[in-house]
Short mmCIF file of C-alpha atoms in Angstrom, two decimals:
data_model
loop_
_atom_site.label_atom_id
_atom_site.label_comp_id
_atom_site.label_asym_id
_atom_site.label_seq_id
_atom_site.Cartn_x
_atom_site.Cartn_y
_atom_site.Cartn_z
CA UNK A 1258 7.75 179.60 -12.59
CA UNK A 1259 8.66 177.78 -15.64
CA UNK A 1260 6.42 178.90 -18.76
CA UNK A 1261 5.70 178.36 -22.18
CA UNK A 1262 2.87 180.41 -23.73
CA UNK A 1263 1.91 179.81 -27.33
CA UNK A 1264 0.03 182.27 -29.84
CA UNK A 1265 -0.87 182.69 -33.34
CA UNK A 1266 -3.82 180.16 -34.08
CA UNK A 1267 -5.94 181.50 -36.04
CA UNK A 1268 -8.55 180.41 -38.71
CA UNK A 1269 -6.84 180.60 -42.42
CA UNK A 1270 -8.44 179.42 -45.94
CA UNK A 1271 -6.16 176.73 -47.21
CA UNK A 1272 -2.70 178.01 -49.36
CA UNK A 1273 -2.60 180.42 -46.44
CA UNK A 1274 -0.03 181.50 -43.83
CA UNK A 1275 0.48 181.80 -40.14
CA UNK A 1276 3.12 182.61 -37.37
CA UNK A 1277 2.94 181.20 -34.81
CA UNK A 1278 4.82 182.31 -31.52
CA UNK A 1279 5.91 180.66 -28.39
CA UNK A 1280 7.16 182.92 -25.65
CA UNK A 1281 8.96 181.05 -22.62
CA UNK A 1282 9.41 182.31 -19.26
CA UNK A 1283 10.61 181.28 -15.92
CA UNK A 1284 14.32 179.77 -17.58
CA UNK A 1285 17.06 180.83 -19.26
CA UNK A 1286 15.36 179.89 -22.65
CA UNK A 1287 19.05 179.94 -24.56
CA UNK A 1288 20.25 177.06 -22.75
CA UNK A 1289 17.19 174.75 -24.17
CA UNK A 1290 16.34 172.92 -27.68
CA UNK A 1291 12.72 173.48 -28.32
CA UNK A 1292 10.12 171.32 -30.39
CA UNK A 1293 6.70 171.60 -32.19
CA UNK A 1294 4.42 169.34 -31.52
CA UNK A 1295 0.84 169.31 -32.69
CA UNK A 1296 -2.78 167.43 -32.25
CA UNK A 1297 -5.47 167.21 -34.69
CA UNK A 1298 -9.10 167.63 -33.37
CA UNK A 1299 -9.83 163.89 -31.75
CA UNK A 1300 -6.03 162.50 -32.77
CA UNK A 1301 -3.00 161.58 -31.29
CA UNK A 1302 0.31 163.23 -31.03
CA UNK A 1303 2.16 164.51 -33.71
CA UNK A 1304 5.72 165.79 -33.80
CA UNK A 1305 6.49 168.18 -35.66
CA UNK A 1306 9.84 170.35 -35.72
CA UNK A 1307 13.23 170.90 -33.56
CA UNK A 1308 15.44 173.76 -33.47
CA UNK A 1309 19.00 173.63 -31.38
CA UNK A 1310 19.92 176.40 -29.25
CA UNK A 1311 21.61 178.64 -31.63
CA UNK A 1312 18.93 178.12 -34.43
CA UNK A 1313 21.99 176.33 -36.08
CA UNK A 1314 20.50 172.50 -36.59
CA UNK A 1315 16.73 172.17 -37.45
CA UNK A 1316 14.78 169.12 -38.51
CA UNK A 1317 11.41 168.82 -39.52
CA UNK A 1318 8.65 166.07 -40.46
CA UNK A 1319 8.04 164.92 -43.52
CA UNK A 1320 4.40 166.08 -43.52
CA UNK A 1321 5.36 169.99 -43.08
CA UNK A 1322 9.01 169.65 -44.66
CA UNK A 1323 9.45 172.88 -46.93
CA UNK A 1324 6.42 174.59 -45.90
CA UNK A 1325 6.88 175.00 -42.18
CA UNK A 1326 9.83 177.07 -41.26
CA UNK A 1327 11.06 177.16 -37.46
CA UNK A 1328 13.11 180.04 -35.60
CA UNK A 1329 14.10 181.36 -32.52
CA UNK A 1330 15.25 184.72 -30.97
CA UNK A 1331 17.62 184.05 -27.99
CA UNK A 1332 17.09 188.14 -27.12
CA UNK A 1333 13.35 187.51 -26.94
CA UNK A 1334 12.65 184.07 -25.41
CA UNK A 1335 10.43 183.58 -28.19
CA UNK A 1336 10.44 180.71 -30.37
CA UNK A 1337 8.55 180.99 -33.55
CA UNK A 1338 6.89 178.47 -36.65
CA UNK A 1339 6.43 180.05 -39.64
CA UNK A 1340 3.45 177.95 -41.76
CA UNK A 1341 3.23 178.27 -45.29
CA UNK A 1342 1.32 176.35 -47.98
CA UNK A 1343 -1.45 175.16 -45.05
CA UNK A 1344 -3.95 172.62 -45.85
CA UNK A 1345 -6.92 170.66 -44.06
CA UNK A 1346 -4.84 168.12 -42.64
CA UNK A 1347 -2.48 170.85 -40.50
CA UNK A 1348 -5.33 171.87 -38.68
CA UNK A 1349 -4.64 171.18 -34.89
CA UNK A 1350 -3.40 172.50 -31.69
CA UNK A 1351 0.07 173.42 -31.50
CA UNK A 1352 2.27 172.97 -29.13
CA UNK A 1353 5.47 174.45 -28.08
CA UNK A 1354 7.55 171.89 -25.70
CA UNK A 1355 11.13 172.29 -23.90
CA UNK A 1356 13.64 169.51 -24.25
CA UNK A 1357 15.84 168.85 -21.63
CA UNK A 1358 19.25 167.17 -21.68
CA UNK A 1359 18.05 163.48 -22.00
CA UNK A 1360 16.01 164.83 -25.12
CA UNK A 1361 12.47 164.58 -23.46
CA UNK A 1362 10.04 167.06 -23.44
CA UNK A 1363 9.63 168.14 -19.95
CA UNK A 1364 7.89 171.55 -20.18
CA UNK A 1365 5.16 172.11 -22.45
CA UNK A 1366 2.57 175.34 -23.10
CA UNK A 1367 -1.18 175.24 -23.50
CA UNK A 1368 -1.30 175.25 -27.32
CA UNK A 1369 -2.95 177.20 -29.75
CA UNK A 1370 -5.55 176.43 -32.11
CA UNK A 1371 -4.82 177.02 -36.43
CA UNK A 1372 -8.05 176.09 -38.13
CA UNK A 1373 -7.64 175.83 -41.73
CA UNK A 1374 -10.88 176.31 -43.66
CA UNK A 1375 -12.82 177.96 -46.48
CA UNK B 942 11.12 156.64 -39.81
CA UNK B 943 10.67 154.66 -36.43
CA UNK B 944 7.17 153.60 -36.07
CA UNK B 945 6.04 153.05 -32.46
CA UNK B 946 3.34 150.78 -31.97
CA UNK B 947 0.76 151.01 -28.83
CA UNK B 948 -1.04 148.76 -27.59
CA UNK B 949 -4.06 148.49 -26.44
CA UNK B 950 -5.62 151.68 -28.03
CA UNK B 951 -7.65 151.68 -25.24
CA UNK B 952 -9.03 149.64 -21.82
CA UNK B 953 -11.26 150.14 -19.24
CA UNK B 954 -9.68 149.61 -15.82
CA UNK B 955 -10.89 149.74 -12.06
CA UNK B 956 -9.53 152.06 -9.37
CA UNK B 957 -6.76 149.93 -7.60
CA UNK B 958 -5.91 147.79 -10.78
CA UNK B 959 -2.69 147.29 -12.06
CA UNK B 960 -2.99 148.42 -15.12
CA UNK B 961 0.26 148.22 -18.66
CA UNK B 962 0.78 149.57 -21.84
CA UNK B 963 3.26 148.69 -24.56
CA UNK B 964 4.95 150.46 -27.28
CA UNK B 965 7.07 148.85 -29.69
CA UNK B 966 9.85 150.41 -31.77
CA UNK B 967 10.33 149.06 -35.76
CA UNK B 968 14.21 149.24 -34.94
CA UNK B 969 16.36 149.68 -31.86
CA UNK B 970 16.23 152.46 -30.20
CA UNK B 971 18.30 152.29 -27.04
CA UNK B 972 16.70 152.92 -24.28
CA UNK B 973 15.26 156.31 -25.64
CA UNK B 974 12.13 156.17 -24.82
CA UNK B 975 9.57 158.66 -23.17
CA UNK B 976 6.19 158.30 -21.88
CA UNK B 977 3.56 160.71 -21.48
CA UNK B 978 0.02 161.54 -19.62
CA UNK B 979 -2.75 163.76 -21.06
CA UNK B 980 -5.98 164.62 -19.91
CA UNK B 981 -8.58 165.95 -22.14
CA UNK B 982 -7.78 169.68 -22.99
CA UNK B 983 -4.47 169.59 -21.15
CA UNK B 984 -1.08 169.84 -22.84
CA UNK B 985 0.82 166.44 -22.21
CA UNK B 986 2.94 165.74 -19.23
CA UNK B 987 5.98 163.84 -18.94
CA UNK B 988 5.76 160.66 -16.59
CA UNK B 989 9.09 159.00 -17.72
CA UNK B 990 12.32 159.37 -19.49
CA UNK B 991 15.00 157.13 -21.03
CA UNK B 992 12.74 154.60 -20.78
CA UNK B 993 12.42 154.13 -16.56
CA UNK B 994 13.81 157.31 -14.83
CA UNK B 995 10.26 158.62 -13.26
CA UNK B 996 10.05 162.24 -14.44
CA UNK B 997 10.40 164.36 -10.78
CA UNK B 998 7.33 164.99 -8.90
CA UNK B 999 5.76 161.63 -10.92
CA UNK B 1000 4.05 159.54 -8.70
CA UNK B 1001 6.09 156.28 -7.96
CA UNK B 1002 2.84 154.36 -8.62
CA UNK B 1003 4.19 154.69 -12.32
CA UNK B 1004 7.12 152.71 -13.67
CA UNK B 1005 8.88 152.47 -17.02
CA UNK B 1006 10.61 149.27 -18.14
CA UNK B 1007 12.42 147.99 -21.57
CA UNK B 1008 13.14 144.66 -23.27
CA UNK B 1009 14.54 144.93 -26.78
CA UNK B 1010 12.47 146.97 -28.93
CA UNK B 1011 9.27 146.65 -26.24
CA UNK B 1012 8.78 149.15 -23.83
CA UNK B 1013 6.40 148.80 -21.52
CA UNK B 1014 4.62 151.85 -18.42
CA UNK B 1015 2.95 150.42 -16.06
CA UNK B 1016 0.31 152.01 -13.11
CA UNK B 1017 0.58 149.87 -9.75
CA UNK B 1018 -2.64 151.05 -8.56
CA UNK B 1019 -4.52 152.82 -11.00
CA UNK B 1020 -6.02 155.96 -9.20
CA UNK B 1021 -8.91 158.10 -10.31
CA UNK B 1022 -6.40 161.48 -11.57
CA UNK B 1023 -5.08 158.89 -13.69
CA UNK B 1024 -7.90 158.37 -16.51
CA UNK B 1025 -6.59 160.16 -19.47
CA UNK B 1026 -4.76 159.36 -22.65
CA UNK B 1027 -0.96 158.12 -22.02
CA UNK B 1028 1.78 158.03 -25.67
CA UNK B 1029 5.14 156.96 -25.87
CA UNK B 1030 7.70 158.95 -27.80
CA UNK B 1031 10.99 157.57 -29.01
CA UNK B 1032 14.06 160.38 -29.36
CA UNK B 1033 16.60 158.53 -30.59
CA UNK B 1034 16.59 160.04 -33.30
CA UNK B 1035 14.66 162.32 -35.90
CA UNK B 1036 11.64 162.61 -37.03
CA UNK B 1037 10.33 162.08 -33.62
CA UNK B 1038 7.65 159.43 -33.42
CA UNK B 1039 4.51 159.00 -31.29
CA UNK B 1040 3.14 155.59 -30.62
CA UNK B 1041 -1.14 155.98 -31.42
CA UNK B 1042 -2.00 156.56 -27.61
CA UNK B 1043 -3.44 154.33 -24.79
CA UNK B 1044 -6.65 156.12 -23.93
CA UNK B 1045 -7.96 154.49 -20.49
CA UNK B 1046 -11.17 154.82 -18.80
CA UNK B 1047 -13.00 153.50 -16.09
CA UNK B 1048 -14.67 150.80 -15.82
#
């Protein structure tokens, strides 16, 4: 069965870090571009980073541009976002999604909470 | 950035109706378009892709269409699984953007 599983959320003061991890299952996970995504308590959707399949091309939002940093590990089916710098307003559920070939997100995994809070 | 604007933010439908929502793009965007389905404490779930190619194992009670910069998913027959919160996502090109979300309920 095809599977994404994040982990990671946590609750962090703000100026604090977190890694969060995204292990995928089920598919050969090299062969797929994978996204962040995440959702603010009561909010809509939010996108928030891509990474090709070699790790090679990378694009972010402007709202977590030069804090957030996303990798991958082909070896590990794991795909990773390092968060830096966090404040109040990145507080939401991530979520790790696949992308298939006509660049929509056709897998997702249940998400993980980061609260960010004194 | 593309900005993708949905509309209505919300409605209250009946099971059976026929029931739309539109997104529209601030530019052109092809036809890359995607629409999504979430239910409350669910990850999303993709219902169509490049604007009208129904997403396999999608029920054919949705449909996708496109005119211009409008892009419009439609239920034929709303049915009671399908109360949730439904956003469009363009990927033509980066950053990604989400239209605000259709949230419908019943009436």
């Amino acid at each position: 069965e095809v599977h994404l599983e994040e982990s990671g959320g946590d609750l962090v003061q703000p100026g604090g870090s977190l890694r969060l991890s995204c292990a995928a299952s089920g598919f050969t996970f090299s062969s797929y571009e994978m996204n962040w995504v995440r959702q603010a308590p009561g909010k809509g959707l939010e996108w928030v980073s891509y990474i090709d399949r070699s790790g090679s091309t990378i694009y972010y939002a402007d709202s977590v541009k030069g804090r957030f940093t996303i990798s991958r590990d082909n070896a590990k089916d794991s795909l990773y976002l390092q968060m830096n710098s966090l404040r109040a307003e990145d507080m939401a559920v991530y979520y790790c999604a696949r992308e298939i070939s006509y660049d929509a997100f056709d897998i997702w995994g249940q998400g993980t909470m980061v609260t960010v809070s004194s | 950035a593309i900005q993708m604007t949905q509309s209505p933010s919300s409605l209250s439908a009946s099971v059976g109706d026929r029931v739309t929502i539109t997104c529209r793009a601030s530019q052109g965007i092809r036809n890359d378009l995607a629409w999504y389905q979430q239910k409350p404490g669910k990850a999303p779930q993709l219902l169509i892709y490049d604007a009208s190619t129904l997403q396999s194992g999608v029920p054919s009670r949705f449909s996708g269409s496109a005119s211009g910069t409008d892009f419009t998913l439609a239920i034929s027959s709303l049915q009671p699984e399908d109360f949730a919160t439904y956003y469009c996502l363009q990927d033509y090109n980066y950053p990604r953007t989400f239209g605000q979300g259709t949230k419908v309920e019943i009436k």
